[in-house]
Structures are given as C-alpha cells and as structure tokens.
CSV table of C-alpha atoms in Angstrom, one decimal:
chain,number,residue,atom,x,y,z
C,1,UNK,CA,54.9,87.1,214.5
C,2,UNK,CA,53.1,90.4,215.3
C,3,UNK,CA,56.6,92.9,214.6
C,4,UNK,CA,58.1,91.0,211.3
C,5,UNK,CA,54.8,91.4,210.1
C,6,UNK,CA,54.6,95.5,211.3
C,7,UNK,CA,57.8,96.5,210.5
C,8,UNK,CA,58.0,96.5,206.6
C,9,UNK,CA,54.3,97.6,207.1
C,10,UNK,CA,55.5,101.2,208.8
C,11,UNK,CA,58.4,101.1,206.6
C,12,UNK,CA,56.6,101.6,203.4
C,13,UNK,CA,53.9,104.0,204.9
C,14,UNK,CA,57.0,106.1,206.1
C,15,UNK,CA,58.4,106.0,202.3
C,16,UNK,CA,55.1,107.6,200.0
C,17,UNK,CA,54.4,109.7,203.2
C,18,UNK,CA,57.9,111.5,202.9
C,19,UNK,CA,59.1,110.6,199.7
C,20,UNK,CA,62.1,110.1,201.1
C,21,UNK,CA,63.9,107.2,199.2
C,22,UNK,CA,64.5,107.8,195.5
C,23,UNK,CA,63.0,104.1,194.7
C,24,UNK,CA,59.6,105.6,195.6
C,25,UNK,CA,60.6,108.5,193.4
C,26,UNK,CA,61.3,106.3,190.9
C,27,UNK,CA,58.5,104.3,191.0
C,28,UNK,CA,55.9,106.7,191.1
C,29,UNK,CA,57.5,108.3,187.6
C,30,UNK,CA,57.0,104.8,186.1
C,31,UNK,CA,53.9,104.3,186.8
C,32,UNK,CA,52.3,107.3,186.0
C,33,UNK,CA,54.3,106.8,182.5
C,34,UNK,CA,53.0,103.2,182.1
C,35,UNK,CA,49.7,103.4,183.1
C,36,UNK,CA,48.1,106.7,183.3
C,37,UNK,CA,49.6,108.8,180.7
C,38,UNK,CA,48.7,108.7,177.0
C,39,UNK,CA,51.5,108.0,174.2
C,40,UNK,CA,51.9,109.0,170.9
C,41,UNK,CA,54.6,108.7,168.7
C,42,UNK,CA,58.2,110.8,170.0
C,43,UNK,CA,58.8,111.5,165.9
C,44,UNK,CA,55.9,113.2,165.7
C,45,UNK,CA,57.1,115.5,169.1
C,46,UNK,CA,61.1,115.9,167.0
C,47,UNK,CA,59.7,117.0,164.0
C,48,UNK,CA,57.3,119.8,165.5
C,49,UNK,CA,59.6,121.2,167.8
C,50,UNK,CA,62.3,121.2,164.6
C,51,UNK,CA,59.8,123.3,162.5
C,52,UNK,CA,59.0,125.5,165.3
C,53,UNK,CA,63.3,126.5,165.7
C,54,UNK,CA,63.7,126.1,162.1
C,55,UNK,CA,60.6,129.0,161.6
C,56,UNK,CA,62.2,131.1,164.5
C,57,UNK,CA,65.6,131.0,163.0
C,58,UNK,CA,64.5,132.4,160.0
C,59,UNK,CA,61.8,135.2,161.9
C,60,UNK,CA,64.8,136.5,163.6
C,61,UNK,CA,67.2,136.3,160.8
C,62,UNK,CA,69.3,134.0,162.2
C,63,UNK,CA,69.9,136.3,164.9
C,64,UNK,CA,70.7,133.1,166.9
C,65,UNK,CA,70.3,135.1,170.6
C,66,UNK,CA,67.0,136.3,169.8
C,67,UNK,CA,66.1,132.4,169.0
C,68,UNK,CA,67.7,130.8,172.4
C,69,UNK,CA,65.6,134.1,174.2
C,70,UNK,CA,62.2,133.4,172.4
C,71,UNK,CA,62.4,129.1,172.9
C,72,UNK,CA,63.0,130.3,176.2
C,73,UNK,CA,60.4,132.5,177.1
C,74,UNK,CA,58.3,129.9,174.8
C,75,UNK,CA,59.4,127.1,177.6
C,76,UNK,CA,58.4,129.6,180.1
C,77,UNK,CA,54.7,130.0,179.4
C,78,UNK,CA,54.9,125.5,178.8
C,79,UNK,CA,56.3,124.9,182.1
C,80,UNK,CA,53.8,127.6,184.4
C,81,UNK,CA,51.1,125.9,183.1
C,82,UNK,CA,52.6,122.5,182.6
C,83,UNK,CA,53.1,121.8,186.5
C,84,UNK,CA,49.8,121.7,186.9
C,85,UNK,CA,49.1,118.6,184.7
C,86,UNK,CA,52.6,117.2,186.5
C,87,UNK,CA,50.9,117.6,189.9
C,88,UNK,CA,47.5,116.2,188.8
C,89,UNK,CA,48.9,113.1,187.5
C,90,UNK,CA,51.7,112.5,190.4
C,91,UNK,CA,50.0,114.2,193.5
C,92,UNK,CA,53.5,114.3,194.9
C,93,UNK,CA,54.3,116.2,198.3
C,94,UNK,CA,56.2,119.2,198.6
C,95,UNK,CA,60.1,118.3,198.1
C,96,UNK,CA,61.3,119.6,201.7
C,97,UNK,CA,65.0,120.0,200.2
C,98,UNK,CA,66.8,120.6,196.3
C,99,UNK,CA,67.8,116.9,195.9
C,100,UNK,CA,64.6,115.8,196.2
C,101,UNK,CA,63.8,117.8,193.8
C,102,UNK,CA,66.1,117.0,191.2
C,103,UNK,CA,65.6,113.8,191.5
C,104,UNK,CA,61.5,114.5,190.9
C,105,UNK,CA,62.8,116.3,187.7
C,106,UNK,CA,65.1,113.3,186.3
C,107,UNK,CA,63.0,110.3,187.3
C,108,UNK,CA,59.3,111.4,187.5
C,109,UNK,CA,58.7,114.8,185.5
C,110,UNK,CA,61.3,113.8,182.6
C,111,UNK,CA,60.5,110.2,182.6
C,112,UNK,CA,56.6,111.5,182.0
C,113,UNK,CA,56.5,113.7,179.4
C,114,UNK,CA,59.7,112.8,177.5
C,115,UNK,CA,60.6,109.1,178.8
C,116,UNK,CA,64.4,110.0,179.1
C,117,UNK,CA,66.2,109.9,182.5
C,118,UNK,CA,68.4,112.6,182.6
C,119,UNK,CA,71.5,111.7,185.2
C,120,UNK,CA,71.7,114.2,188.2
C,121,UNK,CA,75.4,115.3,188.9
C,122,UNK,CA,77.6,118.5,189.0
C,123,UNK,CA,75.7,118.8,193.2
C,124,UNK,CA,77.5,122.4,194.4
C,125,UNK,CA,79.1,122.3,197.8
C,126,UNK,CA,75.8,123.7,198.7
C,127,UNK,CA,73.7,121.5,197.3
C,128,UNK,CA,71.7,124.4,195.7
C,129,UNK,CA,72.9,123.9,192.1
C,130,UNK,CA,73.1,120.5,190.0
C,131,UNK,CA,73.7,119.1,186.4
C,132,UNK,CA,71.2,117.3,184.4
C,133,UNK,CA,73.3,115.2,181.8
C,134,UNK,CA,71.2,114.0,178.6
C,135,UNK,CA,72.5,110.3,177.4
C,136,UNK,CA,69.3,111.0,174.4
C,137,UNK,CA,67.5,114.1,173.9
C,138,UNK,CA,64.2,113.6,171.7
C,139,UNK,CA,64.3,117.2,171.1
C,140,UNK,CA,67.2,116.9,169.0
C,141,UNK,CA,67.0,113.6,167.2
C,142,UNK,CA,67.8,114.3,163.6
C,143,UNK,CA,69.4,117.5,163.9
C,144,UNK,CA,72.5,118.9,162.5
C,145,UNK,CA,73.1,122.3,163.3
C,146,UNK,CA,74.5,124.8,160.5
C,147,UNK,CA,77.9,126.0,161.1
C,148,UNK,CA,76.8,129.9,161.7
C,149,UNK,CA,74.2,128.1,164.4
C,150,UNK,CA,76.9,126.2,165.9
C,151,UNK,CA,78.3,128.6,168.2
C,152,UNK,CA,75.6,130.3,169.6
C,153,UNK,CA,71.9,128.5,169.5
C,154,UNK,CA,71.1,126.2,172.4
C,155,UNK,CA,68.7,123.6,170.5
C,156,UNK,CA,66.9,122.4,172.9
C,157,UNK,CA,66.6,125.7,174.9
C,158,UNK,CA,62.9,125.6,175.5
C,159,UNK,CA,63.8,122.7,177.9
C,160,UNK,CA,65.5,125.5,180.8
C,161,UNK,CA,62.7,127.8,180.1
C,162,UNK,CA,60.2,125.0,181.1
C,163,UNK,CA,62.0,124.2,184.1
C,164,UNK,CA,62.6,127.5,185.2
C,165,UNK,CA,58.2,127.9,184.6
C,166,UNK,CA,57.5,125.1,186.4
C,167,UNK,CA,59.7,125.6,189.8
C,168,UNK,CA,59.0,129.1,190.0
C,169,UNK,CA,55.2,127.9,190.7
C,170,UNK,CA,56.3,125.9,193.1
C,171,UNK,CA,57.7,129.2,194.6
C,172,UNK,CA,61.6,128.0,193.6
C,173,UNK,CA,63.6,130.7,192.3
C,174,UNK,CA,65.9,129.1,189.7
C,175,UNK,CA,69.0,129.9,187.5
C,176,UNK,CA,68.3,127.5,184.4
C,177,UNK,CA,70.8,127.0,181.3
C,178,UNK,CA,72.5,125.1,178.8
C,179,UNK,CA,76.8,124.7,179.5
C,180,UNK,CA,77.1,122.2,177.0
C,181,UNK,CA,75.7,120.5,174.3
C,182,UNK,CA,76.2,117.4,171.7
C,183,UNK,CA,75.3,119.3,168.8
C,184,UNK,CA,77.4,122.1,169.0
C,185,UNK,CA,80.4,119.5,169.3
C,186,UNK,CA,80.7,118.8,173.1
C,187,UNK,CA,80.8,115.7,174.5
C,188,UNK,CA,77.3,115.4,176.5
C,189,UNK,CA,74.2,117.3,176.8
C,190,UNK,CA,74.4,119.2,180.2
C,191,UNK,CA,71.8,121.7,181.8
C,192,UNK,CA,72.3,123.6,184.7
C,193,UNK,CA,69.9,124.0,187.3
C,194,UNK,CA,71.2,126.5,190.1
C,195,UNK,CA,68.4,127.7,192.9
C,196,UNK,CA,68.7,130.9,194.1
C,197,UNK,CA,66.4,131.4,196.5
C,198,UNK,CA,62.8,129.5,198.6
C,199,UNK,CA,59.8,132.6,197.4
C,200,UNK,CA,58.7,131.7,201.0
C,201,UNK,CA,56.3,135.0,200.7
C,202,UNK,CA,54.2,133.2,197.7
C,203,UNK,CA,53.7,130.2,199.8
C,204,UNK,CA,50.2,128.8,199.4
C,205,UNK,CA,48.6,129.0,203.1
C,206,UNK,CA,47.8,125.4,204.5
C,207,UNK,CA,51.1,123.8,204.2
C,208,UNK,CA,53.3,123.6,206.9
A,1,UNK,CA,25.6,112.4,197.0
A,2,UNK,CA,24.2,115.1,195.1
A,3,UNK,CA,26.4,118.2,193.9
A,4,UNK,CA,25.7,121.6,193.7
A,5,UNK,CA,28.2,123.7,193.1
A,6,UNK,CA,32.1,123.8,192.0
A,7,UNK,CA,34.1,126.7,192.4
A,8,UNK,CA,37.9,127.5,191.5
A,9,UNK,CA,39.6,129.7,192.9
A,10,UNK,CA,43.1,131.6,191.8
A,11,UNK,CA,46.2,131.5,194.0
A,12,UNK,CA,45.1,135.5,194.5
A,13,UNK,CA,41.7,134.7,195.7
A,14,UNK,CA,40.0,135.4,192.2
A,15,UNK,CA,36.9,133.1,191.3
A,16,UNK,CA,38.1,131.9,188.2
A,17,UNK,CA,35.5,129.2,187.6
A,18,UNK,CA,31.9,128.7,189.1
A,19,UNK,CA,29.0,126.3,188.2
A,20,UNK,CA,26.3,125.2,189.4
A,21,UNK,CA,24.5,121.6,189.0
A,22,UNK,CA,21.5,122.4,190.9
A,23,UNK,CA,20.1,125.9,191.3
A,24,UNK,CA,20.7,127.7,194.7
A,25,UNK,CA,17.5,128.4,196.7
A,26,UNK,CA,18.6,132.5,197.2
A,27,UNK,CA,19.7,134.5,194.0
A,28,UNK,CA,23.3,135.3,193.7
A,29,UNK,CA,24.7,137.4,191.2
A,30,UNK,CA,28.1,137.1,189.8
A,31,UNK,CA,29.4,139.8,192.5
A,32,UNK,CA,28.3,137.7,195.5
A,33,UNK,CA,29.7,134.9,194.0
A,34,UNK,CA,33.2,136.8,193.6
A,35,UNK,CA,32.9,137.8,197.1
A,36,UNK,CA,32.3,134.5,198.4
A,37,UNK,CA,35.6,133.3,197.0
A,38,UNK,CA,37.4,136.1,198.4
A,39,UNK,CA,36.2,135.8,201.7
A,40,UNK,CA,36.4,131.8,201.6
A,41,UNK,CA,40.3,132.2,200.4
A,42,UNK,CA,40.7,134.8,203.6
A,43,UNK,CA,39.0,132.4,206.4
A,44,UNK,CA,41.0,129.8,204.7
A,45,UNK,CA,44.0,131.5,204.9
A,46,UNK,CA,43.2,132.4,208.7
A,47,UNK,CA,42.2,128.5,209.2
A,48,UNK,CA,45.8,128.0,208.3
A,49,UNK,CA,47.0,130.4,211.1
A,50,UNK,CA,45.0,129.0,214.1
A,51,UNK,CA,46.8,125.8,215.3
A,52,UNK,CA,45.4,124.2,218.7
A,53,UNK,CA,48.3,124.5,221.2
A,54,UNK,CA,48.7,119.9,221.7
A,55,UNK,CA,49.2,120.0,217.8
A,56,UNK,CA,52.0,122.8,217.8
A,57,UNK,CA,53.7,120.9,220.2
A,58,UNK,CA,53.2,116.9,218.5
A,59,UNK,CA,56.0,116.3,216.1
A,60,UNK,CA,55.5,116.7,212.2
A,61,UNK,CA,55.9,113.6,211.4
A,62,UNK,CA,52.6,112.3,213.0
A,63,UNK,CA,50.1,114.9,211.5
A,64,UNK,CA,51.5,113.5,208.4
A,65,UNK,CA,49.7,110.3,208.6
A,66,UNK,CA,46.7,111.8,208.3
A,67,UNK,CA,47.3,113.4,205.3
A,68,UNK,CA,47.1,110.9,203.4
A,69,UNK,CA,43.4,110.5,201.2
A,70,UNK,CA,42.6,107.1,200.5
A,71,UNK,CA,41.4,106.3,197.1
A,72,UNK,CA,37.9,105.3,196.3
A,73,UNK,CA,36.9,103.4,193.2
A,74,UNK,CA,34.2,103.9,190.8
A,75,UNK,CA,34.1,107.4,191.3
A,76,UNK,CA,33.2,109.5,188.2
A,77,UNK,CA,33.5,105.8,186.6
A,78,UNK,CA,30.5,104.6,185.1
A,79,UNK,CA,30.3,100.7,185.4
A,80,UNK,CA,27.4,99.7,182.9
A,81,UNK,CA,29.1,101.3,180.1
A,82,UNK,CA,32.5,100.0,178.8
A,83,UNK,CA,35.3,101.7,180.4
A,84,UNK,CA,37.0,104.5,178.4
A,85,UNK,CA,40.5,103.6,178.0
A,86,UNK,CA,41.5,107.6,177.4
A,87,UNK,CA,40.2,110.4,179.6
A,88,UNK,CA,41.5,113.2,178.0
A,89,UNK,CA,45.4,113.1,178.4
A,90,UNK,CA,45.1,110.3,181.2
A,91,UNK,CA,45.2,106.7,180.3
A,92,UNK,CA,42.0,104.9,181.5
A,93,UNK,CA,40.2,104.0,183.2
A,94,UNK,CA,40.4,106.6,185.8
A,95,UNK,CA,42.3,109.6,186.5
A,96,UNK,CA,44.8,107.5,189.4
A,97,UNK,CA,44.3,104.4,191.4
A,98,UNK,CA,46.2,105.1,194.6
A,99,UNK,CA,46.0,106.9,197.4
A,100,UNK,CA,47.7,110.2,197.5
A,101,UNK,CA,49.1,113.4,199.6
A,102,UNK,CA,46.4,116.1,200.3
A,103,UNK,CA,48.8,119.7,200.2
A,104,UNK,CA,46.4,121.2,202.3
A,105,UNK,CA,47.6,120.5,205.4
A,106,UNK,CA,46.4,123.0,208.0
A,107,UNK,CA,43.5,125.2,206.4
A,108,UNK,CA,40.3,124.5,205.8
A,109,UNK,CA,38.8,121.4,204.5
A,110,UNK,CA,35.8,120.7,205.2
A,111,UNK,CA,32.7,122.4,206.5
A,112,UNK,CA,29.3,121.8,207.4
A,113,UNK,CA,25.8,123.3,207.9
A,114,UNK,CA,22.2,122.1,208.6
A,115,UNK,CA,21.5,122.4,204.7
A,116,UNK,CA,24.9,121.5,203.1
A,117,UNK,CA,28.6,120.7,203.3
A,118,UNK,CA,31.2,122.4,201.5
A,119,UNK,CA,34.8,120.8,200.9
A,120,UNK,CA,38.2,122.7,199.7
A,121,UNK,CA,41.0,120.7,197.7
A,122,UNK,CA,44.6,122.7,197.3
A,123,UNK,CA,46.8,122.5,194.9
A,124,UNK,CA,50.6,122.9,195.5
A,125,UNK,CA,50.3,126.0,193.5
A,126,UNK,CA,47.7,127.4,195.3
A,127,UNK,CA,44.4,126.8,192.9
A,128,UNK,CA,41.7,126.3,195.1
A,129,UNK,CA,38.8,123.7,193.9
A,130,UNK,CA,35.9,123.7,195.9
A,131,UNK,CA,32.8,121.7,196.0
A,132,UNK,CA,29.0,122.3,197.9
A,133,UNK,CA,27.0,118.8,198.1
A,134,UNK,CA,23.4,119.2,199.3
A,135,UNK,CA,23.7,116.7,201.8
A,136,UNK,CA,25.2,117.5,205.6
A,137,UNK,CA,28.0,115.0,205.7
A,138,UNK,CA,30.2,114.8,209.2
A,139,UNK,CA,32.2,111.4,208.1
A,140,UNK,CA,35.6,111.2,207.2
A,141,UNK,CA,34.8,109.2,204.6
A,142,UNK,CA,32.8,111.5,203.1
A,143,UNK,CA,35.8,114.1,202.4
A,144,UNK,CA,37.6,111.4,201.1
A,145,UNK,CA,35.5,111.2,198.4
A,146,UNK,CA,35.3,115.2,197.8
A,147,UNK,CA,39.1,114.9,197.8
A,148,UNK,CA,38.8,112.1,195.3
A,149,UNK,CA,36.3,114.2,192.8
A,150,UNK,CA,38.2,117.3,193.8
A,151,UNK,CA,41.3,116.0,192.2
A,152,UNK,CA,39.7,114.5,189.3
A,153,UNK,CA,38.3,118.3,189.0
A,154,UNK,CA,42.0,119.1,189.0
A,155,UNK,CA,43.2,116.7,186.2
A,156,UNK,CA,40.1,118.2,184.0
A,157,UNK,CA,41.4,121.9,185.0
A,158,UNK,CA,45.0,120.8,184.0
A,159,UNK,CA,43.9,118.9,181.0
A,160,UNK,CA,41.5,121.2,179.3
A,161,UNK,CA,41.9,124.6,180.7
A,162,UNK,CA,45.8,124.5,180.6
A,163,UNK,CA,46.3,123.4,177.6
A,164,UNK,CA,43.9,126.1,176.4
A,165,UNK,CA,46.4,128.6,174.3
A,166,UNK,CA,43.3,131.3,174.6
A,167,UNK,CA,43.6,130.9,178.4
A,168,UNK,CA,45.4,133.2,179.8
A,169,UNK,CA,46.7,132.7,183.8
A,170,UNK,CA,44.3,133.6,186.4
A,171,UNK,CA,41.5,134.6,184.3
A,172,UNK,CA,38.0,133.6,184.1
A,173,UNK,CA,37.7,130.3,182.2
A,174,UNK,CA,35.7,129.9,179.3
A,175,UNK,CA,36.2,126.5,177.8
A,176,UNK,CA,33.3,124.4,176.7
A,177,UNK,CA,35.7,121.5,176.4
A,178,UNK,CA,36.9,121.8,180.4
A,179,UNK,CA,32.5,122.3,181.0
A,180,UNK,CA,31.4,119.5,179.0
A,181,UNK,CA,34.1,117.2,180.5
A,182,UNK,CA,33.7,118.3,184.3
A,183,UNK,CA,29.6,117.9,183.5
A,184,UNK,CA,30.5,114.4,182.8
A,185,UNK,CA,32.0,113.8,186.0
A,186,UNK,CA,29.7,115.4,187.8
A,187,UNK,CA,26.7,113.3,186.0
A,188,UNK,CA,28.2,110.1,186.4
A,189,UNK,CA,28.3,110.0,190.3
C-alpha cells in the first residue's frame, strides 16, 4: 500500500525539480498561456510588426541588409529585456544542457508570447546547434514580399535578434539566423540556433 | 507582517531601485543606501563561496529539494474586494499559483537581527530584490512568504519597468507606474 502510493509521488517531485521530461516542459508553457497570461488579438500583433518593416524598408531605401541589421538589433533590445517577464511568469530552473533549452524555447517561451510551437530539429553531432522549423509564423501572415525584397530581407528577422537577447542574459552565447524562409519561396520557415559558448564568468553567484 | 523597505539591485551590484514603506529610525542618505547594496551584493557573493564541508560532499540532487518555495495564497490578494481578473500583463487573480524553483541556491537568503529580518530573492539573470520586514522572523515559513512577495516584486519589475522604452538597462528606475503598482502590493498584505 505504502510504495504504489510513494512512487508516482517521488516521481513527479523528481520531474518540476529537474525539468527533466519535456511533458513538464510542455505543460508548464500551457499553462502559463492559458491561465496567467493576457490575450489580445494576433492581427493586431501582424499588422504592427508589418508597418514597422514596411517604415524601415523605406528609411533605408530599400537597402534590404540595413533592414534584416536594424530588426535585428531591434529584436535585440526586445529579448534582454523580454527574459525577464519569461522568467517572472515561468520561474523555470536553469536548463543544465542545450536540449533543454530548445525545447524551453519551442514549447514554453514560443508557446507564450506567440502560441506557435515551433519543431526542434537539424540537432548537430554536438548537440550545440538546432533548427527551429515554423509550420505558421504570425509575424508573417499577410505578407507577400516584393520581388527586389525577395532575395535578401529576412521578414521575420527580429525573431533571431530576440533569441540571441534573451540567451545571452542567461549567459548563453548564441549564433542566431534565418537559412530559410516561406516567403522568399522555400519550402519551411527555418531558424538556426547554434551556441557557441557557456559565459561561465557572468554567472550570477548563488547557483550551483 | 509589516514591510519596510524594498531594494533592487543590478546584476553589477548597482541599487537600481529603493523605497521605503515606513521611515528608518537612523537617516540614510542616498550614498549609504548605494553602499549598502554594494556591500550586500559582495557578502552575498561570498555567502555563495562558503559551503559547509557535509554539504560539498551530499550529492546535488538532494539540496535540490529544498529549493523548492511553496506557494502561499492570498498574498498581495485582497479578499473583500472582487478579484482583478488582469494584473498588469498577468491574467488574474494572482501573479502564479504553484510552487516554484528559487535560483538562489547557495547565497544568502535570509537574515535576521533583534530589530528586523531582511530576505534576498535572485533572479536567473542576476537582479537582486530584497525586502526588510520590521518583525524578527526565524521560520521557514516566513521566507516562503518573502520569496512569494519577492517574486511578485519581480513580475511588477518585469511588467512595468521593462517594458518602460525610457528605461534604459541597469539604471535607476523612475516609473510611477512600476511605484504605484508595487505600493499596491505592498498595501494589500
């Protein structure tokens, strides 16, 4: 009587302690989406984020590098300040390795703030650099690109600068980019993630 | 219990925030209160560095355990009026409603004197939030609730203060939107 009724007891306290099975994961992106996060409508979120490249586009003269380069440093400033409201909301532990993390980023930070699930894939031998593959993009609903665009603007760049923000304050040093992308033609959305190195140094004092 | 003070502290050891809900007995000017936060990130930094030799040795997986805070209702809730169903960004009625991880695993938490008791809440970036209650708690349960509050401080810092485009990173804040909102919390324990 006594151990059937300990065992799935230990076995769940073992799961939020360590985060170690991607259910949990999983679960704790749903309900902070379902429950404790406020919703308004994802048009409204398409349609600024299209004026804001449409404006830069024209700023820069349709110098199309200059644009991917400003949405990113733009993402940059977002995701430095937006991993704080992440943490607040989740209280997640530190990820001890990179697929941990990535699967924090598809099912719990993307799931919050955009409701999408990116897939994880593309894992290096390494395991230090993934793929996130976009099925829908909210950024980009709507959006044709012009054919002078088409070769060289990442739409939905602000996304890699707001990943590469938000890891670097939790002192990981990330590679972030675009390889391919629906609009300009390819077959799926996919973003590189690719960690180059643990800023150990920056390491707040009190975790182990 | 009664609050004092709340401090915030950047992930340099810069006071970035300090109020207080009842006046200190001594005068402090805003240089001791600078230096206080500097010295309070060293000693916590040093905390952090100090391990008794039994828990160097006990496997990591036990001391995590203990990490985990419990969560306490009603805090920063008030039940005679109608529950707000939006608190800032966060859905109502409250902030969260489960236990979570405390990030601060080995420096200092918690301290007491004869006249007061001070707790420190860390952020996985490194913000420090720190609270001062007038009353001399030793109970565990007491730092539960400080970690409680002090992350409900948190989702007001990353609510109001973040989401400030005038902030900028590791300054003082100004915001009377991030006061008036943590003044609520405070009020309504």
């Amino acid at each position: 009587m006594s151990t059937t009724a300990g065992t799935p007891n230990t076995a769940s306290t073992a799961n939020v302690s360590s985060l170690a099975s991607s259910k949990t994961i999983k679960q704790i992106g749903e309900t902070a989406w379902k429950n404790r996060t406020v919703k308004i409508n994802a048009e409204l979120f398409t349609l600024t984020y299209g004026s804001i490249v449409s404006q830069l586009c024209q700023d820069y003269q349709r110098d199309f590098k200059k644009v991917n380069d400003q949405l990113f440093s733009m993402g940059y400033n977002i995701g430095i300040r937006l991993i704080e409201d992440f943490l607040a909301r989740t209280a997640i532990p530190r990820c001890d390795n990179f697929v941990t993390t990535s699967e924090v980023i598809s099912k719990c930070a993307f799931k919050i703030f955009l409701n999408i699930t990116p897939a994880v894939t593309n894992w290096s031998t390494t395991k230090n650099s993934f793929s996130l593959i976009f099925n829908e993009n909210p950024l980009s609903d709507f959006v044709e690109l012009p054919m002078d665009a088409s070769k060289e603007l990442w739409y939905s760049n602000i996304l890699c600068g707001v990943l590469k923000g938000a890891l670097e304050m939790v002192q990981l040093d990330c590679d972030v980019y675009f390889v391919c992308d629906v609009l300009r033609g390819n077959p799926q959305t996919e973003l590189k993630v690719k960690l180059n190195k643990i800023l150990k140094d920056e390491m707040p004092a009190g975790e182990d | 219990m009664a609050i004092q003070s709340v401090f915030i502290i950047n992930k340099s050891g810069g006071l970035v925030y300090n109020h207080n809900f009842i006046e200190p007995k001594g005068a402090m000017n805003s240089n001791d209160y600078l230096i206080l936060a500097g010295t309070l990130h060293s000693v916590f930094a040093i905390a952090s560095q100090l391990t008794p030799k039994a828990v160097q040795i006990s496997n990591k997986a036990e001391q995590r355990a203990d990490t985990q805070v419990p969560y306490i209702g009603g805090i920063g809730v008030s039940e005679n009026r109608v529950a707000p169903t939006q608190l800032g960004s966060f859905m109502g009625p409250d902030y969260f409603q489960e236990p979570f991880t405390n990030w601060n695993k080995s420096g200092l938490r918690h301290m007491v004197t004869d006249e007061f008791s001070m707790f420190v809440f860390q952020s996985l970036t490194g913000i420090k939030f720190v609270l001062v209650s007038t009353n001399n708690f030793r109970n565990n349960t007491s730092v539960s609730i400080a970690e409680n509050i002090l992350r409900k401080v948190y989702c007001i810092y990353s609510d109001y203060v973040m989401k400030d485009p005038f902030y900028s990173l590791d300054m003082p804040i100004r915001s009377e939107l991030f006061d008036r909102n943590l003044r609520s919390l405070i009020e309504s324990l």
